[in-house]
Short mmCIF file of C-alpha atoms and ligand atoms in Angstrom, two decimals:
data_model
loop_
_atom_site.label_atom_id
_atom_site.label_comp_id
_atom_site.label_asym_id
_atom_site.label_seq_id
_atom_site.Cartn_x
_atom_site.Cartn_y
_atom_site.Cartn_z
CA UNK P 161 1.74 13.93 -7.40
CA UNK P 162 1.37 9.90 -7.30
CA UNK P 163 -1.93 8.15 -7.93
CA UNK P 164 -3.56 7.45 -5.17
CA UNK P 165 -3.83 3.41 -4.73
CA UNK P 166 -7.12 2.15 -3.20
CA UNK P 167 -7.72 -0.95 -0.78
CA UNK P 168 -9.82 -3.11 -3.83
CA UNK P 169 -11.03 -0.81 -6.56
CA UNK P 170 -13.44 -2.51 -8.93
CA UNK P 171 -12.03 -3.63 -12.40
CA UNK P 172 -14.12 -4.01 -15.65
CA UNK P 173 -13.61 -6.65 -18.33
CA UNK P 174 -15.06 -4.75 -20.78
CA UNK P 175 -17.66 -7.41 -21.67
CA UNK P 176 -20.10 -5.52 -18.91
CA UNK P 177 -21.53 -2.99 -21.62
CA UNK P 178 -22.26 -5.60 -23.68
CA UNK P 179 -24.81 -7.43 -21.37
CA UNK P 180 -25.79 -4.22 -20.23
CA UNK P 181 -26.81 -2.78 -23.96
CA UNK P 182 -28.61 -6.12 -24.23
CA UNK P 183 -30.62 -5.58 -21.61
CA UNK P 184 -31.72 -2.26 -22.79
CA UNK P 185 -32.02 -3.35 -26.14
CA UNK P 186 -34.61 -6.22 -24.85
CA UNK P 187 -36.25 -3.89 -22.62
CA UNK P 188 -35.41 -6.10 -19.41
CA UNK P 189 -34.51 -3.24 -17.06
CA UNK P 190 -36.33 -4.92 -13.98
CA UNK P 191 -35.25 -7.40 -11.45
CA UNK P 192 -35.26 -10.32 -13.29
CA UNK P 193 -34.38 -11.24 -16.79
CA UNK P 194 -31.86 -12.95 -18.89
CA UNK P 195 -28.84 -11.64 -17.42
CA UNK P 196 -30.02 -12.31 -13.68
CA UNK P 197 -30.81 -16.44 -15.31
CA UNK P 198 -27.21 -16.28 -17.10
CA UNK P 199 -25.33 -14.82 -13.95
CA UNK P 200 -26.93 -17.51 -11.62
CA UNK P 201 -25.79 -19.95 -14.11
CA UNK P 202 -22.43 -18.44 -14.57
CA UNK P 203 -22.18 -18.81 -10.61
CA UNK P 204 -23.65 -22.19 -10.50
CA UNK P 205 -20.93 -23.26 -12.87
CA UNK P 206 -18.33 -21.71 -10.57
CA UNK P 207 -19.52 -23.13 -7.15
CA UNK P 208 -20.34 -26.81 -8.78
CA UNK P 209 -21.05 -29.22 -6.03
CA UNK P 210 -24.76 -29.33 -7.35
CA UNK P 211 -25.81 -26.26 -5.56
CA UNK P 212 -28.28 -23.73 -6.66
CA UNK P 213 -28.18 -20.05 -6.77
CA UNK P 214 -30.39 -17.22 -6.08
CA UNK P 215 -28.81 -13.80 -7.19
CA UNK P 216 -30.14 -10.88 -4.68
CA UNK P 217 -29.79 -7.11 -4.20
CA UNK P 218 -26.75 -7.59 -1.80
CA UNK P 219 -24.96 -9.96 0.32
CA UNK P 220 -26.64 -8.43 3.51
CA UNK P 221 -29.95 -9.80 1.79
CA UNK P 222 -28.35 -13.26 1.19
CA UNK P 223 -27.29 -13.20 5.06
CA UNK P 224 -30.96 -12.46 5.95
CA UNK P 225 -32.75 -15.07 3.62
CA UNK P 226 -30.30 -17.62 4.51
CA UNK P 227 -31.24 -17.28 8.58
CA UNK P 228 -35.01 -17.09 7.75
CA UNK P 229 -34.37 -20.21 5.64
CA UNK P 230 -33.01 -22.08 8.48
CA UNK P 231 -36.07 -20.98 10.57
CA UNK P 232 -34.47 -17.85 12.48
CA UNK P 233 -37.26 -16.02 14.10
CA UNK P 234 -37.85 -13.42 17.16
CA UNK P 235 -36.44 -14.89 20.21
CA UNK P 236 -34.40 -17.36 18.54
CA UNK P 237 -30.61 -17.26 19.41
CA UNK P 238 -28.02 -17.63 16.58
CA UNK P 239 -24.01 -18.31 16.84
CA UNK P 240 -21.94 -15.95 14.90
CA UNK P 241 -18.38 -14.87 14.29
CA UNK P 242 -17.65 -12.04 16.26
CA UNK P 243 -14.41 -10.91 14.15
CA UNK P 244 -16.50 -9.67 11.05
CA UNK P 245 -18.07 -6.85 9.19
CA UNK P 246 -21.54 -5.99 10.74
CA UNK P 247 -23.50 -7.77 7.68
CA UNK P 248 -22.92 -10.67 8.99
CA UNK P 249 -24.49 -10.20 12.34
CA UNK P 250 -27.18 -7.30 11.34
CA UNK P 251 -29.71 -9.49 9.77
CA UNK P 252 -29.71 -11.80 13.10
CA UNK P 253 -31.22 -8.59 14.61
CA UNK P 254 -33.14 -7.82 11.94
CA UNK P 255 -35.42 -11.40 12.50
CA UNK P 256 -35.88 -10.21 16.42
CA UNK P 257 -33.07 -13.12 16.86
CA UNK P 258 -30.04 -12.85 19.11
CA UNK P 259 -26.36 -12.79 18.31
CA UNK P 260 -24.32 -15.24 20.47
CA UNK P 261 -20.48 -13.80 19.68
CA UNK P 262 -18.13 -16.10 19.27
CA UNK P 263 -14.30 -15.43 19.34
CA UNK P 264 -11.76 -16.39 16.75
CA UNK P 265 -8.81 -18.83 16.62
CA UNK P 266 -5.37 -17.39 15.62
CA UNK P 267 -4.38 -19.15 12.68
CA UNK P 268 -7.34 -18.61 10.17
CA UNK P 269 -8.84 -15.66 12.57
CA UNK P 270 -12.11 -17.17 12.02
CA UNK P 271 -14.74 -18.62 14.46
CA UNK P 272 -13.09 -20.97 17.03
CA UNK P 273 -14.59 -24.42 16.75
CA UNK P 274 -14.08 -25.30 20.38
CA UNK P 275 -15.14 -22.26 21.77
CA UNK P 276 -18.27 -22.92 19.40
CA UNK P 277 -18.88 -25.91 21.16
CA UNK P 278 -18.60 -24.43 24.57
CA UNK P 279 -21.08 -21.65 23.46
CA UNK P 280 -23.19 -24.13 22.41
CA UNK P 281 -23.73 -26.29 25.30
CA UNK P 282 -23.70 -23.17 27.61
CA UNK P 283 -26.51 -21.76 25.65
CA UNK P 284 -28.50 -25.20 25.82
CA UNK P 285 -27.91 -25.30 29.46
CA UNK P 286 -28.81 -21.59 30.33
CA UNK P 287 -32.21 -21.59 28.15
CA UNK P 288 -33.27 -25.09 27.61
CA UNK P 289 -33.11 -24.50 23.75
CA UNK P 290 -30.26 -24.65 21.00
CA UNK P 291 -29.12 -21.74 18.64
CA UNK P 292 -31.07 -21.88 15.46
CA UNK P 293 -28.24 -21.34 13.24
CA UNK P 294 -24.39 -20.82 12.81
CA UNK P 295 -22.73 -17.90 10.84
CA UNK P 296 -19.23 -18.59 9.92
CA UNK P 297 -17.06 -16.00 8.17
CA UNK P 298 -14.00 -16.35 5.55
CA UNK P 299 -12.28 -13.30 6.87
CA UNK P 300 -10.41 -11.22 4.23
CA UNK P 301 -10.89 -14.23 2.28
CA UNK P 302 -9.04 -17.07 4.55
CA UNK P 303 -11.22 -20.04 4.81
CA UNK P 304 -12.15 -20.92 8.54
CA UNK P 305 -11.51 -24.49 9.94
CA UNK P 306 -14.57 -25.41 8.13
CA UNK P 307 -14.32 -29.53 8.92
CA UNK P 308 -14.15 -28.37 12.63
CA UNK P 309 -17.08 -26.11 12.55
CA UNK P 310 -19.45 -28.58 10.32
CA UNK P 311 -18.30 -31.53 12.58
CA UNK P 312 -19.67 -29.36 15.71
CA UNK P 313 -22.70 -28.26 13.99
CA UNK P 314 -23.53 -31.59 12.80
CA UNK P 315 -23.17 -32.98 16.44
CA UNK P 316 -26.12 -30.59 17.64
CA UNK P 317 -27.70 -30.40 14.28
CA UNK P 318 -27.74 -26.98 13.80
CA UNK P 319 -27.92 -25.54 10.05
CA UNK P 320 -24.73 -23.61 8.93
CA UNK P 321 -24.51 -20.21 7.00
CA UNK P 322 -20.99 -19.77 5.36
CA UNK P 323 -20.87 -15.90 4.79
CA UNK P 324 -18.29 -16.14 2.07
CA UNK P 325 -18.64 -12.69 0.97
CA UNK P 326 -15.21 -11.76 1.04
CA UNK P 327 -14.12 -15.32 0.01
CA UNK P 328 -15.35 -15.94 -3.39
CA UNK P 329 -13.34 -18.56 -4.95
CA UNK P 330 -11.51 -19.34 -1.65
CA UNK P 331 -10.58 -23.19 -1.47
CA UNK P 332 -10.68 -25.83 1.57
CA UNK P 333 -9.10 -29.13 0.79
CA UNK P 334 -9.90 -28.16 -2.94
CA UNK P 335 -13.52 -27.62 -2.36
CA UNK P 336 -14.80 -24.25 -2.92
CA UNK P 337 -15.98 -21.66 -0.28
CA UNK P 338 -19.82 -21.38 0.06
CA UNK P 339 -20.47 -25.18 -0.75
CA UNK P 340 -20.04 -26.50 2.86
CA UNK P 341 -22.82 -25.09 4.84
CA UNK P 342 -26.59 -25.33 4.68
CA UNK P 343 -26.23 -21.78 2.87
CA UNK P 344 -23.33 -19.86 1.46
CA UNK P 345 -23.26 -16.28 0.84
CA UNK P 346 -21.57 -14.06 -1.54
CA UNK P 347 -21.27 -10.28 -2.09
CA UNK P 348 -20.84 -8.29 -5.24
CA UNK P 349 -20.33 -5.20 -3.83
CA UNK P 350 -17.92 -2.72 -5.39
CA UNK P 351 -14.98 -3.80 -3.34
CA UNK P 352 -15.56 -7.53 -3.11
CA UNK P 353 -13.67 -9.94 -5.70
CA UNK P 354 -15.84 -9.31 -8.28
CA UNK P 355 -18.70 -6.57 -8.25
CA UNK P 356 -22.31 -6.05 -9.80
CA UNK P 357 -21.76 -2.31 -8.59
CA UNK P 358 -24.04 -3.59 -5.60
CA UNK P 359 -25.31 -7.25 -5.04
CA UNK P 360 -24.91 -10.57 -3.80
CA UNK P 361 -26.21 -14.25 -4.38
CA UNK P 362 -27.40 -17.12 -2.02
CA UNK P 363 -26.03 -20.90 -2.65
CA UNK P 364 -28.68 -23.12 -1.80
CA UNK P 365 -28.70 -26.77 -1.32
CA UNK P 366 -31.74 -27.90 -3.27
CA UNK P 367 -34.17 -26.76 -6.05
CA UNK P 368 -36.78 -26.52 -3.45
CA UNK P 369 -34.70 -24.30 -1.42
CA UNK P 370 -33.83 -21.83 -4.14
CA UNK P 371 -37.57 -21.62 -5.03
CA UNK P 372 -38.37 -20.43 -1.36
CA UNK P 373 -35.42 -17.94 -1.28
CA UNK P 374 -36.97 -16.67 -4.65
CA UNK P 375 -40.23 -16.36 -2.99
CA UNK P 376 -39.01 -14.60 -0.12
CA UNK P 377 -36.89 -12.42 -2.38
CA UNK P 378 -40.02 -11.57 -4.49
CA UNK P 379 -42.44 -10.22 -1.90
CA UNK P 380 -43.56 -14.03 -1.07
CA UNK P 381 -46.60 -13.99 -3.84
CA UNK P 382 -49.13 -16.81 -3.93
CA UNK P 383 -50.50 -18.18 -7.05
CA UNK P 384 -53.51 -16.04 -7.97
CA UNK P 385 -54.40 -13.72 -10.31
CA UNK P 386 -54.67 -10.98 -7.76
CA UNK P 387 -51.80 -10.45 -5.17
CA UNK P 388 -52.48 -12.58 -2.24
CA UNK P 389 -49.76 -12.67 0.29
CA UNK P 390 -49.36 -15.32 3.27
CA UNK P 391 -46.01 -14.63 4.58
CA UNK P 392 -44.04 -11.33 4.95
CA UNK P 393 -41.49 -11.20 1.94
CA UNK P 394 -38.77 -8.94 0.93
CA UNK P 395 -37.48 -6.88 -2.34
CA UNK P 396 -34.05 -8.71 -2.44
CA UNK P 397 -33.89 -9.71 -6.20
CA UNK P 398 -31.00 -8.68 -8.23
CA UNK P 399 -31.65 -6.15 -11.09
CA UNK P 400 -31.00 -7.64 -14.71
CA UNK P 401 -28.79 -4.43 -14.83
CA UNK P 402 -26.35 -5.39 -12.31
CA UNK P 403 -26.83 -8.76 -13.46
CA UNK P 404 -25.32 -8.10 -16.44
CA UNK P 405 -22.09 -6.28 -14.96
CA UNK P 406 -21.93 -9.57 -13.17
CA UNK P 407 -21.90 -11.69 -16.33
CA UNK P 408 -19.14 -9.80 -17.69
CA UNK P 409 -17.11 -9.81 -14.48
CA UNK P 410 -17.34 -13.50 -14.60
CA UNK P 411 -15.25 -13.40 -17.61
CA UNK P 412 -12.32 -12.23 -15.35
CA UNK P 413 -12.86 -14.09 -12.27
CA UNK P 414 -9.86 -16.29 -12.52
CA UNK P 415 -7.83 -13.59 -13.85
CA UNK P 416 -8.52 -11.36 -10.61
CA UNK P 417 -8.00 -14.61 -8.28
CA UNK P 418 -4.74 -15.13 -9.84
CA UNK P 419 -4.03 -11.28 -9.01
CA UNK P 420 -4.62 -11.01 -5.41
CA UNK P 421 -3.04 -14.18 -4.59
CA UNK P 422 0.29 -12.44 -6.61
CA UNK P 423 -0.04 -9.25 -4.79
CA UNK P 424 -0.37 -11.08 -1.41
CA UNK P 425 2.80 -13.31 -2.56
CA UNK P 426 4.59 -10.14 -3.09
CA UNK P 427 3.98 -8.52 0.42
CA UNK P 428 4.71 -12.15 2.14
CA UNK P 429 8.20 -12.18 0.55
CA UNK P 430 8.86 -8.59 1.56
CA UNK P 431 7.24 -8.90 4.92
CA UNK P 432 9.36 -12.03 5.62
CA UNK P 433 12.31 -9.65 5.83
CA UNK P 434 10.75 -7.01 8.08
CA UNK P 435 11.15 -7.24 12.41
CA UNK P 436 7.83 -6.75 13.70
CA UNK P 437 5.78 -6.98 10.72
CA UNK P 438 3.61 -10.39 10.14
CA UNK P 439 2.08 -11.37 7.24
CA UNK P 440 -1.14 -13.39 7.46
CA UNK P 441 -0.79 -16.45 5.66
CA UNK P 442 -3.30 -19.10 4.77
CA UNK P 443 -2.84 -22.50 6.56
CA UNK P 444 -1.88 -26.12 4.61
CA UNK P 445 -4.45 -27.41 3.08
CA UNK P 446 -6.49 -23.76 2.66
CA UNK P 447 -6.42 -21.81 -0.47
CA UNK P 448 -7.29 -18.03 0.48
CA UNK P 449 -8.45 -15.83 -2.27
CA UNK P 450 -6.67 -12.88 -0.48
CA UNK P 451 -9.20 -10.51 -1.04
CA UNK P 452 -7.51 -8.38 1.21
CA UNK P 453 -3.76 -8.98 2.44
CA UNK P 454 -3.34 -8.39 6.18
CA UNK P 455 -0.47 -7.81 8.08
CA UNK P 456 0.04 -7.25 12.18
CA UNK P 457 2.59 -4.78 13.67
CA UNK P 458 4.10 -5.60 16.70
CA UNK P 459 3.51 -3.44 19.80
CA UNK P 460 7.01 -2.74 20.34
CA UNK P 461 7.37 -1.45 16.59
CA UNK P 462 8.43 2.08 16.61
CA UNK P 463 6.47 4.43 13.76
CA UNK P 464 7.14 7.81 12.40
CA UNK P 465 4.85 10.63 13.87
CA UNK P 466 3.27 8.37 16.45
CA UNK P 467 2.41 11.21 18.19
CA UNK P 468 0.34 12.50 15.34
CA UNK P 469 -2.16 9.31 15.64
CA UNK P 470 -5.35 10.34 17.20
CA UNK P 471 -4.32 13.72 17.33
CA UNK P 472 -7.48 14.89 15.63
CA UNK P 473 -10.96 13.29 14.58
CA UNK P 474 -11.65 11.29 11.55
CA UNK P 475 -14.05 13.59 9.11
CA UNK P 476 -14.98 11.14 6.50
CA UNK P 477 -15.35 7.11 6.45
CA UNK P 478 -11.52 5.59 5.94
CA UNK P 479 -11.86 4.61 2.23
CA UNK P 480 -14.60 7.70 1.85
CA UNK P 481 -16.27 5.33 -0.84
CA UNK P 482 -17.87 3.26 2.20
CA UNK P 483 -20.57 6.40 2.12
CA UNK P 484 -22.26 8.42 5.08
CA UNK P 485 -20.48 8.23 8.78
CA UNK P 486 -21.57 9.95 11.78
CA UNK P 487 -19.19 12.15 12.98
CA UNK P 488 -17.58 10.80 15.97
CA UNK P 489 -18.40 11.85 19.23
CA UNK P 490 -14.61 11.38 20.68
CA UNK P 491 -11.64 10.48 19.27
CA UNK P 492 -11.23 7.59 21.26
CA UNK P 493 -12.96 4.65 21.78
CA UNK P 494 -12.65 1.89 24.66
CA UNK P 495 -11.12 -0.31 22.16
CA UNK P 496 -8.91 1.10 19.08
CA UNK P 497 -5.67 0.14 16.82
CA UNK P 498 -2.81 0.72 18.92
CA UNK P 499 -1.12 4.21 18.37
CA UNK P 500 1.50 2.23 15.84
CA UNK P 501 -0.89 1.11 13.67
CA UNK P 502 -2.95 4.46 13.50
CA UNK P 503 0.63 5.92 12.77
CA UNK P 504 1.32 3.53 9.99
CA UNK P 505 -1.89 4.30 8.74
CA UNK P 506 -1.34 7.96 8.79
CA UNK P 507 2.03 7.58 7.02
CA UNK P 508 0.21 5.55 4.23
CA UNK P 509 -2.50 7.67 3.55
CA UNK P 510 0.02 10.85 3.46
CA UNK P 511 1.82 8.94 0.75
CA UNK P 512 -1.73 8.44 -1.02
CA UNK P 513 -2.12 4.83 -0.15
CA UNK P 514 -5.42 3.43 1.48
CA UNK P 515 -5.00 1.17 4.10
CA UNK P 516 -7.34 0.35 6.87
CA UNK P 517 -7.68 -1.55 10.31
CA UNK P 518 -9.09 -4.70 10.57
CA UNK P 519 -12.96 -5.18 11.45
CA UNK P 520 -13.58 -4.16 15.01
CA UNK P 521 -15.36 -7.63 16.52
CA UNK P 522 -18.67 -7.29 17.05
CA UNK P 523 -18.68 -8.00 21.03
CA UNK P 524 -16.82 -4.64 21.50
CA UNK P 525 -19.45 -2.68 19.12
CA UNK P 526 -21.75 -0.50 21.41
CA UNK P 527 -24.61 -1.59 19.33
CA UNK P 528 -23.88 -5.39 20.32
CA UNK P 529 -23.30 -4.41 24.13
CA UNK P 530 -26.27 -6.48 25.08
CA UNK P 531 -25.36 -9.71 22.96
CA UNK P 532 -23.87 -12.67 25.08
CA UNK P 533 -20.37 -13.41 23.89
CA UNK P 534 -17.74 -16.06 24.26
CA UNK P 535 -14.12 -14.78 24.06
CA UNK P 536 -10.64 -15.82 24.43
CA UNK P 537 -9.06 -12.43 23.57
CA UNK P 538 -7.91 -13.52 20.11
CA UNK P 539 -10.08 -10.97 17.63
CA UNK P 540 -9.44 -7.95 20.32
CA UNK P 541 -5.81 -8.17 20.14
CA UNK P 542 -5.71 -8.62 16.11
CA UNK P 543 -7.88 -6.01 15.69
CA UNK P 544 -5.36 -3.55 17.73
CA UNK P 545 -2.43 -5.03 15.86
CA UNK P 546 -4.00 -5.40 12.24
CA UNK P 547 -4.13 -3.51 9.28
CA UNK P 548 -5.29 -4.14 5.43
CA UNK P 549 -3.53 -3.25 2.57
CA UNK P 550 -4.34 -2.40 -1.26
CA UNK P 551 -4.93 -5.81 -2.78
CA UNK P 552 -7.21 -5.30 -5.66
CA UNK P 553 -7.14 -5.98 -9.34
CA UNK P 554 -5.91 -2.27 -10.10
CA UNK P 555 -3.11 -2.73 -7.35
CA UNK P 556 0.11 -3.11 -9.96
CA UNK P 557 3.49 -4.60 -9.04
CA UNK P 558 5.03 -1.15 -8.73
CA UNK P 559 2.26 0.06 -6.51
CA UNK P 560 3.10 -2.98 -4.66
CA UNK P 561 6.70 -1.86 -4.44
CA UNK P 562 5.92 1.80 -3.36
CA UNK P 563 3.48 0.55 -0.39
CA UNK P 564 6.07 -1.97 0.71
CA UNK P 565 8.73 0.99 0.94
CA UNK P 566 6.47 3.32 2.68
CA UNK P 567 5.74 0.91 5.29
CA UNK P 568 9.54 -0.01 5.75
CA UNK P 569 10.41 3.79 5.43
CA UNK P 570 7.84 4.65 8.13
CA UNK P 571 9.47 2.33 10.79
CA UNK P 572 11.89 4.01 13.09
C1 PLP L 778 -19.29 -7.45 2.30
C2 PLP L 778 -19.82 -8.61 3.39
C3 PLP L 778 -21.19 -8.73 3.49
C4 PLP L 778 -22.61 -8.10 2.79
O1 PLP L 778 -22.26 -7.80 1.67
P1 PLP L 778 -22.98 -6.31 0.78
O2 PLP L 778 -23.05 -6.90 -0.63
O3 PLP L 778 -22.47 -5.38 1.04
O4 PLP L 778 -24.36 -6.20 1.64
C5 PLP L 778 -21.50 -9.84 4.24
N1 PLP L 778 -20.45 -10.19 5.23
C6 PLP L 778 -19.19 -9.69 5.05
C7 PLP L 778 -17.95 -10.57 5.83
C8 PLP L 778 -18.78 -8.67 4.04
O5 PLP L 778 -17.47 -8.54 4.42
#
């Protein structure tokens, strides 16, 4: 029996328990304290650019509070990248606003700046108002065409939320992700570049913005001897225990970044030799953290046991750790990965290797069927052809070779 290889398992530095023990010894077992302050200051140093940082309970909470700080409210429209995980767009709906979903360009797989501008113009024409904010994503760690995105945003004077939940440590022309937009979102979920078990952070432009975010994250209390509330707040602050894990993780963040790039390099070299498989590369001037390495399978590629693909329903979340899922009512949906991609996923699964299709674009999700979308076919085509491969700090060179050999051996 071979060891199971997962997409991106958390990996500890060994320092985490020291910080957690300190929290217990000093009785700081609450959502504030020395570890929260210490983790924020580590992050502040890591991102630089004179930014401020607020540690929060999740990346989703960070998106939510960023949109709130941009003034998003009931009836507003928010421009969002369609090709992403639902945590980029769900908070728009939490606020009673409508996501305007924008397709991707083929180079980085992130929001297409030209299509985004078209959409902004069209929304202004149709509604008489401009969208309230823009949410752009670092898909799988790959930086978006941020210069172009920021130029369009500046032209129409719309604030930008950079969802760098997957892109911690990625760079664009040498500048680190999450520092270009008005706000930057980080996630420290168990499967991200570093983890706090669950958690996130919001990168803020000023001290004042930081104070506002902290205020919202701690139930929006006014300065009185009793609890006085003049706005609706949230319970979104990071716990001092989780922040202790984060401080431990920050001691090995560079090793994690180096390791993900090393794994990506091994895949890139191997798949350059394989007809019908394309590795997703970073562009010139960009530095992806390669949170997950991804490949595309040509439609013509023949994979072993394609007749088994979609032969039966899935009984648990792919990558089980993801938690509770509803049992699908049907085996097929109207937009799903090609048969050869699903067959490859099954071949890998039978070899104890976890892989996963790319994110299904939000404009193809039933829950967003009413959201206006501006599409060019790029993200839908990628979704049908793509697969995420194990890329985390626990994936060894030997694992990588086994994954590559399994993939090659599954091609007919
Ligand atoms: C993981 C993720 C988030 C949210 O992070 P959580 O910490 O899991 O709430 C947001 N956006 C994207 C693109 C993500 O992948």
